[in-house]
PDB file of C-alpha atoms and ligand atoms in Angstrom:
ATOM      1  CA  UNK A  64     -14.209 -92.248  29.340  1.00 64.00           C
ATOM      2  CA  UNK A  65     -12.434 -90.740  32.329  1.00 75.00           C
ATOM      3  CA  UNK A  66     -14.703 -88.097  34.521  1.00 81.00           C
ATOM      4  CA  UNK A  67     -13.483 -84.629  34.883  1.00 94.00           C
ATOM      5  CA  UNK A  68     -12.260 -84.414  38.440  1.00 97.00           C
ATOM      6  CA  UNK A  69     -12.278 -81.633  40.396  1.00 97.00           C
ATOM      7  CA  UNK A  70     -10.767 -80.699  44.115  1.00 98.00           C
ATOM      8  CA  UNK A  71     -13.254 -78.354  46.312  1.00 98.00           C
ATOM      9  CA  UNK A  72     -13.465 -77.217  49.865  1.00 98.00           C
ATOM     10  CA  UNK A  73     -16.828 -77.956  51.174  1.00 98.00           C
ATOM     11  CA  UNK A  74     -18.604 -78.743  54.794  1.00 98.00           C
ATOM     12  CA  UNK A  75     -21.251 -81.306  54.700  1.00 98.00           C
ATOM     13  CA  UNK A  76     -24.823 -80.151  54.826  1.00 97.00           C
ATOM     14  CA  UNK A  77     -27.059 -83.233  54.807  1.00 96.00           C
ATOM     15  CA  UNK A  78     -26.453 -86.665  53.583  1.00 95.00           C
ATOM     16  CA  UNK A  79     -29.072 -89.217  53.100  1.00 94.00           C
ATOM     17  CA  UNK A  80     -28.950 -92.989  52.229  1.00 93.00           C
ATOM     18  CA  UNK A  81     -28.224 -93.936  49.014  1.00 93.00           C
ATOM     19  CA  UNK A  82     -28.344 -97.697  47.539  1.00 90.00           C
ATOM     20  CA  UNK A  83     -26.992-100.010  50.263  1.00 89.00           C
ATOM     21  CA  UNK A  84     -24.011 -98.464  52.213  1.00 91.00           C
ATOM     22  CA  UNK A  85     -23.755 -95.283  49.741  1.00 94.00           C
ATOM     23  CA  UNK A  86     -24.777 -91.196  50.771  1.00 95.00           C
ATOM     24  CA  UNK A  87     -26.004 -88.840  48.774  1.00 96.00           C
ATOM     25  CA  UNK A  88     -24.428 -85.650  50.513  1.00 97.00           C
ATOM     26  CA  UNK A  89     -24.861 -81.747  49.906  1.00 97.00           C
ATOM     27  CA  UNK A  90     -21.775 -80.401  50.508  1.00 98.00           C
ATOM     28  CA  UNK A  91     -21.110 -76.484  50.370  1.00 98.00           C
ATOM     29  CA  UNK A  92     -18.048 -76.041  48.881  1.00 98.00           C
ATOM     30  CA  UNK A  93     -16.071 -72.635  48.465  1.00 97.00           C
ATOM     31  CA  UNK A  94     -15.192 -72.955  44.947  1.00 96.00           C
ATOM     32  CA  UNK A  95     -18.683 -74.272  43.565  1.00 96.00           C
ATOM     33  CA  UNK A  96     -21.507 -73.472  45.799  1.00 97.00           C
ATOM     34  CA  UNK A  97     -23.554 -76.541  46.464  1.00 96.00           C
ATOM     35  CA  UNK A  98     -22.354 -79.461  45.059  1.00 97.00           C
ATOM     36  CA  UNK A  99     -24.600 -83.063  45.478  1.00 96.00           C
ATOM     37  CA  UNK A 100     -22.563 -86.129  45.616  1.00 97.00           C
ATOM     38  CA  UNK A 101     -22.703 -89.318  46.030  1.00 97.00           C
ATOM     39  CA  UNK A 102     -20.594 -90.924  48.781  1.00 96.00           C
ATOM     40  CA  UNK A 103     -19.999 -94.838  48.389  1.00 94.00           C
ATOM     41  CA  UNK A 104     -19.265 -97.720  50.968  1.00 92.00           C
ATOM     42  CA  UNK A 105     -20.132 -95.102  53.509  1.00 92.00           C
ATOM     43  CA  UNK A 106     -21.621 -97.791  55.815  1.00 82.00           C
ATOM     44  CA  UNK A 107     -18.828-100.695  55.271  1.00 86.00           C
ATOM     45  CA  UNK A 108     -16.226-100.622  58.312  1.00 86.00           C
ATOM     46  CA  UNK A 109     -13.061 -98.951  57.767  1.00 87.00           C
ATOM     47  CA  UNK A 110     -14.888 -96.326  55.057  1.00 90.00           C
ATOM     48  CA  UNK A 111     -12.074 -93.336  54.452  1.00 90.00           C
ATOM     49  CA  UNK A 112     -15.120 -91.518  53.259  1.00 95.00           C
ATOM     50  CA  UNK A 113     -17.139 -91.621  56.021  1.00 94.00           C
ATOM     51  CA  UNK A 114     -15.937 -88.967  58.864  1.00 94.00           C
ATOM     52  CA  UNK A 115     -16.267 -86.616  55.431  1.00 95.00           C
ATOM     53  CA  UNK A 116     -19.619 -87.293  55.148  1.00 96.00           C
ATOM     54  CA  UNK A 117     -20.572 -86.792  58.841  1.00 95.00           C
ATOM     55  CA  UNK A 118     -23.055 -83.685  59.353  1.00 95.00           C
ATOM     56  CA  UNK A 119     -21.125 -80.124  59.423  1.00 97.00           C
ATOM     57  CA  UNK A 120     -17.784 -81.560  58.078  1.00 97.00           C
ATOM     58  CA  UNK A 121     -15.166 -79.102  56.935  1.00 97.00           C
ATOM     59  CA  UNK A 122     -13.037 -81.095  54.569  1.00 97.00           C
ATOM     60  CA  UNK A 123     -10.960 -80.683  51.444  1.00 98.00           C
ATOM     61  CA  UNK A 124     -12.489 -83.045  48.714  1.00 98.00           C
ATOM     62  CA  UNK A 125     -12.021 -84.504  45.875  1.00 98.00           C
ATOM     63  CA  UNK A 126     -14.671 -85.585  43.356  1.00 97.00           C
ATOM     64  CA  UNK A 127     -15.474 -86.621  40.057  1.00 97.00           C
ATOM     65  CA  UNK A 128     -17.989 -84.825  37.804  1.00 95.00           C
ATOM     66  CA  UNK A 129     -21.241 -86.828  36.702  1.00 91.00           C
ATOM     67  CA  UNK A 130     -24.712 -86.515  35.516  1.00 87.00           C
ATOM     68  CA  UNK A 131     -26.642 -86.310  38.184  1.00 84.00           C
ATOM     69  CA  UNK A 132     -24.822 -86.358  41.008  1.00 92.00           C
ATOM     70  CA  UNK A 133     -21.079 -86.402  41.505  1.00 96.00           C
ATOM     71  CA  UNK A 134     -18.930 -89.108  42.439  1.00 96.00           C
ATOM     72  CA  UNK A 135     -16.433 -88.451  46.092  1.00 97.00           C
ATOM     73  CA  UNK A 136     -13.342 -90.288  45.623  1.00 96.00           C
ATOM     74  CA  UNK A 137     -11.522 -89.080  48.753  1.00 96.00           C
ATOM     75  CA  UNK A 138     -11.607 -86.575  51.334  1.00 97.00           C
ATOM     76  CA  UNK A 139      -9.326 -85.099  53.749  1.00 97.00           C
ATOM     77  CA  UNK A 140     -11.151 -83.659  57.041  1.00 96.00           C
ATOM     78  CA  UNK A 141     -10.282 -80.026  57.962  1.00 96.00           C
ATOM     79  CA  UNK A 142     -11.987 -79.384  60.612  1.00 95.00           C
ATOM     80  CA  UNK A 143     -14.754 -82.377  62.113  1.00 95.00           C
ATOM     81  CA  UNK A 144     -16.827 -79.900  64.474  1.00 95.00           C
ATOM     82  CA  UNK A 145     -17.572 -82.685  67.029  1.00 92.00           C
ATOM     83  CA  UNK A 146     -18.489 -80.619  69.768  1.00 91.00           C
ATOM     84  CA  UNK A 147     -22.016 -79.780  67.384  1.00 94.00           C
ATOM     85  CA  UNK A 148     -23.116 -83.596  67.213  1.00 89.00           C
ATOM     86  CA  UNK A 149     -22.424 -83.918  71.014  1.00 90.00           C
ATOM     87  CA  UNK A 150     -24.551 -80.753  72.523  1.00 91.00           C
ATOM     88  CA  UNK A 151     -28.509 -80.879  70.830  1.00 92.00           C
ATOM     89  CA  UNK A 152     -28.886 -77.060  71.131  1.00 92.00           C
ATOM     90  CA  UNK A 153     -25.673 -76.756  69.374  1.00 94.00           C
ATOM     91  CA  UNK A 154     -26.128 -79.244  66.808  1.00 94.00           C
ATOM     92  CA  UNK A 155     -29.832 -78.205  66.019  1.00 94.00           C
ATOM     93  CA  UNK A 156     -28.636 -74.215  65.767  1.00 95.00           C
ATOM     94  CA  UNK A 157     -25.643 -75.579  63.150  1.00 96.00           C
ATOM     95  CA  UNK A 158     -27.995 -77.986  61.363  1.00 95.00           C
ATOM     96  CA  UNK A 159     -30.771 -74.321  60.946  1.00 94.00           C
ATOM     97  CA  UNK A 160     -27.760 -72.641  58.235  1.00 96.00           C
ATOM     98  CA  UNK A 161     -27.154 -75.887  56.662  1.00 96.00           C
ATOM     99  CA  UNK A 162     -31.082 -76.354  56.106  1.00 94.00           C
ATOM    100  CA  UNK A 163     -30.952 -72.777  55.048  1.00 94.00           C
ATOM    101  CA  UNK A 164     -28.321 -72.998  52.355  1.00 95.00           C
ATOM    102  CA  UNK A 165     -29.402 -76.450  51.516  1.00 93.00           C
ATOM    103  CA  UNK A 166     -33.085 -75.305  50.455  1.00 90.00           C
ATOM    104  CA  UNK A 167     -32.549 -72.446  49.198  1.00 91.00           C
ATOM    105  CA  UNK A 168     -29.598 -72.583  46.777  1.00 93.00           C
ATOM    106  CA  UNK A 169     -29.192 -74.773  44.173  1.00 91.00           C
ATOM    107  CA  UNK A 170     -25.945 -76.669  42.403  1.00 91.00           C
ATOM    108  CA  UNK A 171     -23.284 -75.203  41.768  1.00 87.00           C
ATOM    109  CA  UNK A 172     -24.776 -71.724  42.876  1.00 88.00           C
ATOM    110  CA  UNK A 173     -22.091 -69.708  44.398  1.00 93.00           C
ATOM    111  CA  UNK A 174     -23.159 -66.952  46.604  1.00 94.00           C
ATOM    112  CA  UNK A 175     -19.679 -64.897  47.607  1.00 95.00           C
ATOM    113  CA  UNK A 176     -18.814 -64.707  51.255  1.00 95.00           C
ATOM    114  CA  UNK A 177     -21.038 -67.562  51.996  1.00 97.00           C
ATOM    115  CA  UNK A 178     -18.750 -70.139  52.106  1.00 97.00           C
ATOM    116  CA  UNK A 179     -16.206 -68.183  54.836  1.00 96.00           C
ATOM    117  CA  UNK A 180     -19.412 -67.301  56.797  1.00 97.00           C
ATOM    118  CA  UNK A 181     -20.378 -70.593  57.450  1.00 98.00           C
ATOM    119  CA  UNK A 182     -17.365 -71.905  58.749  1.00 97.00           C
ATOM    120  CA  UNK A 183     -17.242 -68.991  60.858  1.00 96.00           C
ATOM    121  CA  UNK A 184     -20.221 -69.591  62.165  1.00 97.00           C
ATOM    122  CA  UNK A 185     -19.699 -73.463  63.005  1.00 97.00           C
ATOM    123  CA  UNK A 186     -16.703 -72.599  64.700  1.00 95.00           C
ATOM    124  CA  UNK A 187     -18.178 -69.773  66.467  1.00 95.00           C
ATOM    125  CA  UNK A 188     -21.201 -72.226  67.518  1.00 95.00           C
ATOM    126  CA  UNK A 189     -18.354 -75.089  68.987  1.00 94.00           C
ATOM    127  CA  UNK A 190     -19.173 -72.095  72.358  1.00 91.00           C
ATOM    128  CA  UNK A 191     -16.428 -70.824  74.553  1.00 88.00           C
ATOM    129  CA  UNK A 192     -12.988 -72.434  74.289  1.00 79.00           C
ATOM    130  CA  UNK A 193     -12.537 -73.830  78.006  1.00 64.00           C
ATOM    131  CA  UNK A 194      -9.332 -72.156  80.086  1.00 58.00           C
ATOM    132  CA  UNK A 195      -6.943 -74.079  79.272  1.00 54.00           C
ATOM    133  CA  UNK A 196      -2.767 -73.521  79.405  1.00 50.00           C
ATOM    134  CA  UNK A 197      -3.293 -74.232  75.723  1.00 51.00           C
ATOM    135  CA  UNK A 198      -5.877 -71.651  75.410  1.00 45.00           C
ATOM    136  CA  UNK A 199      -3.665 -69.267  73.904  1.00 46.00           C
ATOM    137  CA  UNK A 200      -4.269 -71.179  70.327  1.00 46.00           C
ATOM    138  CA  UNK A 201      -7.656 -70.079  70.099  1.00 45.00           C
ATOM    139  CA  UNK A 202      -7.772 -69.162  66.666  1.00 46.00           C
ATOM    140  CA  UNK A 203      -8.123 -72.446  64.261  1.00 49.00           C
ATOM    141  CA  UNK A 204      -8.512 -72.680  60.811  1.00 53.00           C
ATOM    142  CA  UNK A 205     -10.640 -70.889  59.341  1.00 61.00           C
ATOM    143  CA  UNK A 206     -12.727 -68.809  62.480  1.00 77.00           C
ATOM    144  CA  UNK A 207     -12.710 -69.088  66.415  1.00 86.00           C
ATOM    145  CA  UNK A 208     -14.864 -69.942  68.814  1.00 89.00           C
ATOM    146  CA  UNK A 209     -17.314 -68.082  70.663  1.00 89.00           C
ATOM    147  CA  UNK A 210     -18.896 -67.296  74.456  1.00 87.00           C
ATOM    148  CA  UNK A 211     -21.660 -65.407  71.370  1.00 89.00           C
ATOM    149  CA  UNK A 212     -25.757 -66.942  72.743  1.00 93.00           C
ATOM    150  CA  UNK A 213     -25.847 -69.609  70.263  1.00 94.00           C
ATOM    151  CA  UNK A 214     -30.072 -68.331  69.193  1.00 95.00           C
ATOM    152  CA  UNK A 215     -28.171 -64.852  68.566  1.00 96.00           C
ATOM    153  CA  UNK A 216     -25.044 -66.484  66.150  1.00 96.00           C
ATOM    154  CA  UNK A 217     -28.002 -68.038  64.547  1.00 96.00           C
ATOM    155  CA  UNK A 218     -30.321 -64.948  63.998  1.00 97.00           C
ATOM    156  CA  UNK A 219     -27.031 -63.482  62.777  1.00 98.00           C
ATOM    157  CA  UNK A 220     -26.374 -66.225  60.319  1.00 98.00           C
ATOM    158  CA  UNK A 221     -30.253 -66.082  59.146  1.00 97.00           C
ATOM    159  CA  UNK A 222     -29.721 -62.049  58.806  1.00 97.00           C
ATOM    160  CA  UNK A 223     -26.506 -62.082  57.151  1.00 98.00           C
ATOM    161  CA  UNK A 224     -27.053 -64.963  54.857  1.00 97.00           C
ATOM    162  CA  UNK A 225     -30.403 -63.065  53.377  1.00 95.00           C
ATOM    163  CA  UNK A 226     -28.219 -59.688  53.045  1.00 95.00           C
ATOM    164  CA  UNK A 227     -26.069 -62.028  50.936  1.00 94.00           C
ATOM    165  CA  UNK A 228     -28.470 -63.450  49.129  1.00 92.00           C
ATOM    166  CA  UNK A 229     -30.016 -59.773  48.327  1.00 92.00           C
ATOM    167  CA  UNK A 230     -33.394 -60.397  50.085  1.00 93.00           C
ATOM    168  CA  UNK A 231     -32.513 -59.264  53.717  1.00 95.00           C
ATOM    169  CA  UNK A 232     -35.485 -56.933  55.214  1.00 97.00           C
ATOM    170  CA  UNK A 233     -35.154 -53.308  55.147  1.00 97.00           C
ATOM    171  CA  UNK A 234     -35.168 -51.879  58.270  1.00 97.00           C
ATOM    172  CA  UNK A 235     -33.698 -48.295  57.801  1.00 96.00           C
ATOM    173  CA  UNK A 236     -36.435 -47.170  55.604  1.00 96.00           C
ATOM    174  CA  UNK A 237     -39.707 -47.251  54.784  1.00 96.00           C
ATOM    175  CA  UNK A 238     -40.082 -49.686  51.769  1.00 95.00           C
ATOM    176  CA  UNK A 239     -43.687 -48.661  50.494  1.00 95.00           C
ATOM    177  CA  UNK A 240     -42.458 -44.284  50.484  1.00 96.00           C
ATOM    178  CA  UNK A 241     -38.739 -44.796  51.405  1.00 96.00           C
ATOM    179  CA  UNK A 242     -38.735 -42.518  54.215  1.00 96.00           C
ATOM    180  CA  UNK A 243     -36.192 -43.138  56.148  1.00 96.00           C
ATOM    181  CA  UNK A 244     -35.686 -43.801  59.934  1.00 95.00           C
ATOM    182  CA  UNK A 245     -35.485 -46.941  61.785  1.00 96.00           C
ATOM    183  CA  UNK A 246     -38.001 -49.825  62.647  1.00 95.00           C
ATOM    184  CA  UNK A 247     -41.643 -49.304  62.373  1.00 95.00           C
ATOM    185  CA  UNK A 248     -44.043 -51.781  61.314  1.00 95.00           C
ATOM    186  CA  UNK A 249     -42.518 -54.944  59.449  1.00 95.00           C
ATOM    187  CA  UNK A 250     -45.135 -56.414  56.799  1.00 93.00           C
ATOM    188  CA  UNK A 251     -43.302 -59.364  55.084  1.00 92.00           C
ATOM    189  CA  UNK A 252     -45.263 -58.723  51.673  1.00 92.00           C
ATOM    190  CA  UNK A 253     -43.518 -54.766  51.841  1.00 93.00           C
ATOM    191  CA  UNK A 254     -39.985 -56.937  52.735  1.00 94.00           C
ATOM    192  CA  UNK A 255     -39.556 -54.410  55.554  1.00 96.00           C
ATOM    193  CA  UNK A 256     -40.769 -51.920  57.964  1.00 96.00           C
ATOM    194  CA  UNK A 257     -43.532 -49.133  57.028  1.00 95.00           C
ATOM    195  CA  UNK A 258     -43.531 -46.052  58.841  1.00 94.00           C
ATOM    196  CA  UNK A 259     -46.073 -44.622  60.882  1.00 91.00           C
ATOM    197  CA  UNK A 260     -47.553 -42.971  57.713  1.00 93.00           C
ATOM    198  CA  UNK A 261     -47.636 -45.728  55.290  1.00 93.00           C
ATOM    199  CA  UNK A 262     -48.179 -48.613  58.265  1.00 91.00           C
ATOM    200  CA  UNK A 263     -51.447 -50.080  57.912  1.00 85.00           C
ATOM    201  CA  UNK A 264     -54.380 -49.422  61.121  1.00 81.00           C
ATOM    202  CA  UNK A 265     -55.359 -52.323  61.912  1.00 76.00           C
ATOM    203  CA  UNK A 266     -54.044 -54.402  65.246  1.00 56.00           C
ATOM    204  CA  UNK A 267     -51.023 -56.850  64.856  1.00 66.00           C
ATOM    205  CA  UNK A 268     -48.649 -55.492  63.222  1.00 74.00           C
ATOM    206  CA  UNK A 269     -45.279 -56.977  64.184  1.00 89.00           C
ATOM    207  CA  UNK A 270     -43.736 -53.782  65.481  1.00 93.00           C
ATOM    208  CA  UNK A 271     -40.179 -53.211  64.945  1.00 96.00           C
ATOM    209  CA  UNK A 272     -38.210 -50.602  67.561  1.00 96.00           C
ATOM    210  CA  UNK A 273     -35.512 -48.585  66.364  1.00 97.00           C
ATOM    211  CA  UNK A 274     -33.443 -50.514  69.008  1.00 96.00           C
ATOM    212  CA  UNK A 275     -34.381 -53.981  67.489  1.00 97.00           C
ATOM    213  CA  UNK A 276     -33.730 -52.329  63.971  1.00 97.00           C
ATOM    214  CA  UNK A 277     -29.895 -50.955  65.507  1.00 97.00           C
ATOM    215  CA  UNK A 278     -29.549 -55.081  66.725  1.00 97.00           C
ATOM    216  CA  UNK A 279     -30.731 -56.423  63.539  1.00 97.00           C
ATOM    217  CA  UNK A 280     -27.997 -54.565  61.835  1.00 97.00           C
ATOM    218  CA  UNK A 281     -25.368 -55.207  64.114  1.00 96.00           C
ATOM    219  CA  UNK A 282     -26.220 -59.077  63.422  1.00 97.00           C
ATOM    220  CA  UNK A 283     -26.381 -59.301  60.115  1.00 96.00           C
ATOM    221  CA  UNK A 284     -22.624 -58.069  59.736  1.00 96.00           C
ATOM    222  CA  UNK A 285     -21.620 -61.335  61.396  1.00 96.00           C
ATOM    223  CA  UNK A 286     -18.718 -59.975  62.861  1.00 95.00           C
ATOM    224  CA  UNK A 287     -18.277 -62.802  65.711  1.00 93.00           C
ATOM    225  CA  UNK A 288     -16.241 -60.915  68.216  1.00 92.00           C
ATOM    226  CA  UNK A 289     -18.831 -58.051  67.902  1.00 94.00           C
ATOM    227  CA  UNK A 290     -22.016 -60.982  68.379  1.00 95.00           C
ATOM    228  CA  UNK A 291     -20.159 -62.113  71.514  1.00 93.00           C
ATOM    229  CA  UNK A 292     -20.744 -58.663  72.991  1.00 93.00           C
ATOM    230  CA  UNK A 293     -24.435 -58.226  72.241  1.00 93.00           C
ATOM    231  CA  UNK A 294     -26.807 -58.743  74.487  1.00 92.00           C
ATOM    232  CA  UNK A 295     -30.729 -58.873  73.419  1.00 94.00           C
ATOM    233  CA  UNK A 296     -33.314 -57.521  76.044  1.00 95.00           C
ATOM    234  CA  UNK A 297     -36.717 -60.130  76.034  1.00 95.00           C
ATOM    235  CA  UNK A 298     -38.946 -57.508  74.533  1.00 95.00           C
ATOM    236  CA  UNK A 299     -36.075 -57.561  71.039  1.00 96.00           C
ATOM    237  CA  UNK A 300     -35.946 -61.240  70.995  1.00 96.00           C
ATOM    238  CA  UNK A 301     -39.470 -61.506  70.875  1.00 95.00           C
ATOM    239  CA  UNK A 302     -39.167 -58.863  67.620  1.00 96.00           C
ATOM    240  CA  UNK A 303     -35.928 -60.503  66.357  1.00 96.00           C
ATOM    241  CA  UNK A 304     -38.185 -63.807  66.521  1.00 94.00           C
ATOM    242  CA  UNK A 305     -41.121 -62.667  64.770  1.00 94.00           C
ATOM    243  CA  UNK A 306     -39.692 -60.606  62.221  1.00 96.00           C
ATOM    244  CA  UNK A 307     -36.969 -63.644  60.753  1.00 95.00           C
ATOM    245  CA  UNK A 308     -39.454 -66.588  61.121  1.00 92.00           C
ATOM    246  CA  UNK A 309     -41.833 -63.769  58.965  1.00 93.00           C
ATOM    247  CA  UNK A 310     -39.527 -62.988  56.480  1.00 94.00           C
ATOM    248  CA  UNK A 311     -37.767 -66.270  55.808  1.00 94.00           C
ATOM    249  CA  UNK A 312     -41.334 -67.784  55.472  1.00 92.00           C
ATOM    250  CA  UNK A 313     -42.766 -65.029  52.872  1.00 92.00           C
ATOM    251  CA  UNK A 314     -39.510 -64.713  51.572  1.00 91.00           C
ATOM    252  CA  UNK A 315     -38.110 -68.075  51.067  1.00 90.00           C
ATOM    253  CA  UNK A 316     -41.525 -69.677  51.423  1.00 87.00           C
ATOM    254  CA  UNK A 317     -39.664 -71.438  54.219  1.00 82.00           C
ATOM    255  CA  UNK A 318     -40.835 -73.339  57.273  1.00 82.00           C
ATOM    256  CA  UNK A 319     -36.700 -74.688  58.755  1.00 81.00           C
ATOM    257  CA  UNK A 320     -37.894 -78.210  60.379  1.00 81.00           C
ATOM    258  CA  UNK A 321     -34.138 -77.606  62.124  1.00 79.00           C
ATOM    259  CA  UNK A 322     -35.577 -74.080  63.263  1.00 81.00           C
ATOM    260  CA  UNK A 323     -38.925 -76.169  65.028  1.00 81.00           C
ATOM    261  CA  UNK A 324     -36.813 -78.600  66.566  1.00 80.00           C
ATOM    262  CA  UNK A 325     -34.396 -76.017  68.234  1.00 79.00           C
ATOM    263  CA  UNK A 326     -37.135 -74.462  69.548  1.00 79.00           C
ATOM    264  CA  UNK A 327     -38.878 -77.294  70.858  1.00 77.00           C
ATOM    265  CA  UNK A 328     -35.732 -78.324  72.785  1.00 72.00           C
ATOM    266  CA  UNK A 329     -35.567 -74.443  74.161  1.00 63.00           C
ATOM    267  CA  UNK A 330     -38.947 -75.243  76.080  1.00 60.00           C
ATOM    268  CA  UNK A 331     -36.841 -78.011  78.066  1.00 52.00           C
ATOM    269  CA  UNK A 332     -34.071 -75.913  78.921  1.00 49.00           C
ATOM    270  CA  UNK A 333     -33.990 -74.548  82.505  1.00 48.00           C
ATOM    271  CA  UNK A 334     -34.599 -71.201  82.952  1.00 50.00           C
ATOM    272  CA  UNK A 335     -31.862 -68.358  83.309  1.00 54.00           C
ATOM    273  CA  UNK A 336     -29.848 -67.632  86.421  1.00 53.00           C
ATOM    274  CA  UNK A 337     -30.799 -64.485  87.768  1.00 51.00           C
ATOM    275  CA  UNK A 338     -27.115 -63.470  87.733  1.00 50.00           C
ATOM    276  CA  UNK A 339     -27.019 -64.018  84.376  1.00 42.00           C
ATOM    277  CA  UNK A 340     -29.518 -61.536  82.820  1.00 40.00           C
ATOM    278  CA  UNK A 341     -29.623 -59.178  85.448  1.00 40.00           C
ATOM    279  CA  UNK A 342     -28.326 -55.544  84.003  1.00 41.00           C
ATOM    280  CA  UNK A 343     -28.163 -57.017  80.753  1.00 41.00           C
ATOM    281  CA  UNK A 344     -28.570 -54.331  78.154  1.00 40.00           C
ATOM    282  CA  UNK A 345     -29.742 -54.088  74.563  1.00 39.00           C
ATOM    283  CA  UNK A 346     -26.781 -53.048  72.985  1.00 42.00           C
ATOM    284  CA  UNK A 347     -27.410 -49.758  70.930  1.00 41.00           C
ATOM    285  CA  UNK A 348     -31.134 -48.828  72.595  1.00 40.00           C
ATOM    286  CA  UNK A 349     -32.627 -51.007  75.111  1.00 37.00           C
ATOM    287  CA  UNK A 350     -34.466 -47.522  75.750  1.00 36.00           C
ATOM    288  CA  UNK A 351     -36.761 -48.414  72.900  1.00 38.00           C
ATOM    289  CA  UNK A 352     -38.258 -51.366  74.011  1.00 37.00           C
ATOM    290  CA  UNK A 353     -39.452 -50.462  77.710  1.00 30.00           C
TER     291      UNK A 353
HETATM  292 ZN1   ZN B 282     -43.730 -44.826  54.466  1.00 82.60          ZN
END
């Protein structure tokens, strides 16, 4: 019998080997969430499939429905994102919201908004369109890019993508007597921050300023333009840090092997320019953190 086919929208999230030349790929697609499908003759020269099936792909696709996994008959790339499998910071910052989706969402789980957000956020991560006399075509389909600090587009992502998924921390009020007021101390097992009456005594606490609770929020609306603007003081990164590796990790019971490798590559990176961070203010209450 003929298998249903189907056309979807989808970026490519993983693929892995499959018998011989074949992939078995994760796509996100906008019209049915994850979708897991196998890719054939990906490895044989000439393959029509393969640029599809390349890591962060925006593509329209078209598959065939299957027991298991579906079958990709042909695809049509969007959008290929090259720029992310040429820089490693880049690449390992785009490959932390695939991971995310990938492991925690399953087939044909559709979580509205998060298909838009993504490509956002891969175009956003391509970094700062050079000057150019073409550089007046900035916007491409579906998002721009961005001069945003790729670790803060990817905090954002992280943020935004557990708002969507109804599991973001609370960070306006006290989760344990719902007092409200910003920051205080985050306990993952609470899912947010206690206040100062409900906080328990005993030394390390990760401490959450109002400041880092204001940034937080201004993240996790993913508004790209607005990212490009904000500008995280050390003492808020350090909170941003702790807080999101926390939460994703009691939350999602979640340890992103994308997340570790980013990081380890930020220990090779040379330092800042001094021109660069001097002045640089926490947008909406460095105050808090000095
Ligand atoms: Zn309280």
């Amino acid at each position: 019998a003929e298998l249903p086919t189907y056309t979807a929208e989808g970026v490519t999230l993983i693929a892995h080997a499959f018998r011989g030349t074949g992939r078995m790929v994760s796509f996100y697609t906008r019209e049915r969430g994850l979708v897991e499908a196998v890719a054939q003759g990906i490895g044989k020269p000439g393959s029509s499939l393969a640029p599809a099936v390349e890591l962060f792909t925006h593509s329209t696709l078209f598959l065939a429905e299957a027991r298991g996994a579906d079958h990709l008959s042909q695809a049509r790339v969007i959008e290929p994102f090259y720029e992310l499998r040429r820089d490693m910071t880049r690449y390992g910052y785009a490959a932390v919201a695939c991971e995310l989706i990938v492991r925690t969402t399953e087939p044909g789980q559709t979580i509205p908004g998060l298909f838009e957000m993504l490509v956002s956020y891969l175009h956003a991560m391509r970094g700062p369109t050079a000057p150019s006399p073409l550089a007046g075509a900035a916007r491409e389909a579906g998002g721009v890019r961005s001069a945003a600090d790729p670790r803060v587009l990817s905090w954002a992502f992280e943020f935004a993508y557990l708002e969507l998924s109804g599991i973001g921390p609370v960070i306006d009020r006290c989760p344990a007597c719902g007092a409200e007021g910003l920051g205080g101390v985050y306990v993952a097992a609470q899912g947010g921050t206690l206040c100062g009456e409900c906080a328990p005594r005993d030394a390390g606490g990760c401490v959450v300023s109002p400041g880092t609770a204001r940034t937080i929020a201004a993240m996790r609306r993913f508004d790209v333009g607005a990212l490009e603007r904000l500008r995280l003081a050390d003492a808020t990164r350090a909170q941003v840090r702790r807080l999101i590796r926390e939460h994703i990790r009691y939350h999602l019971d979640l340890n992103l092997k994308s997340e570790q490798f980013v990081n380890g590559l930020s220990q090779w990176e040379p330092p800042p320019r001094r021109s660069g961070t001097r002045g640089e203010v926490e947008s909406g209450g460095g105050e808090d953190d000095e």
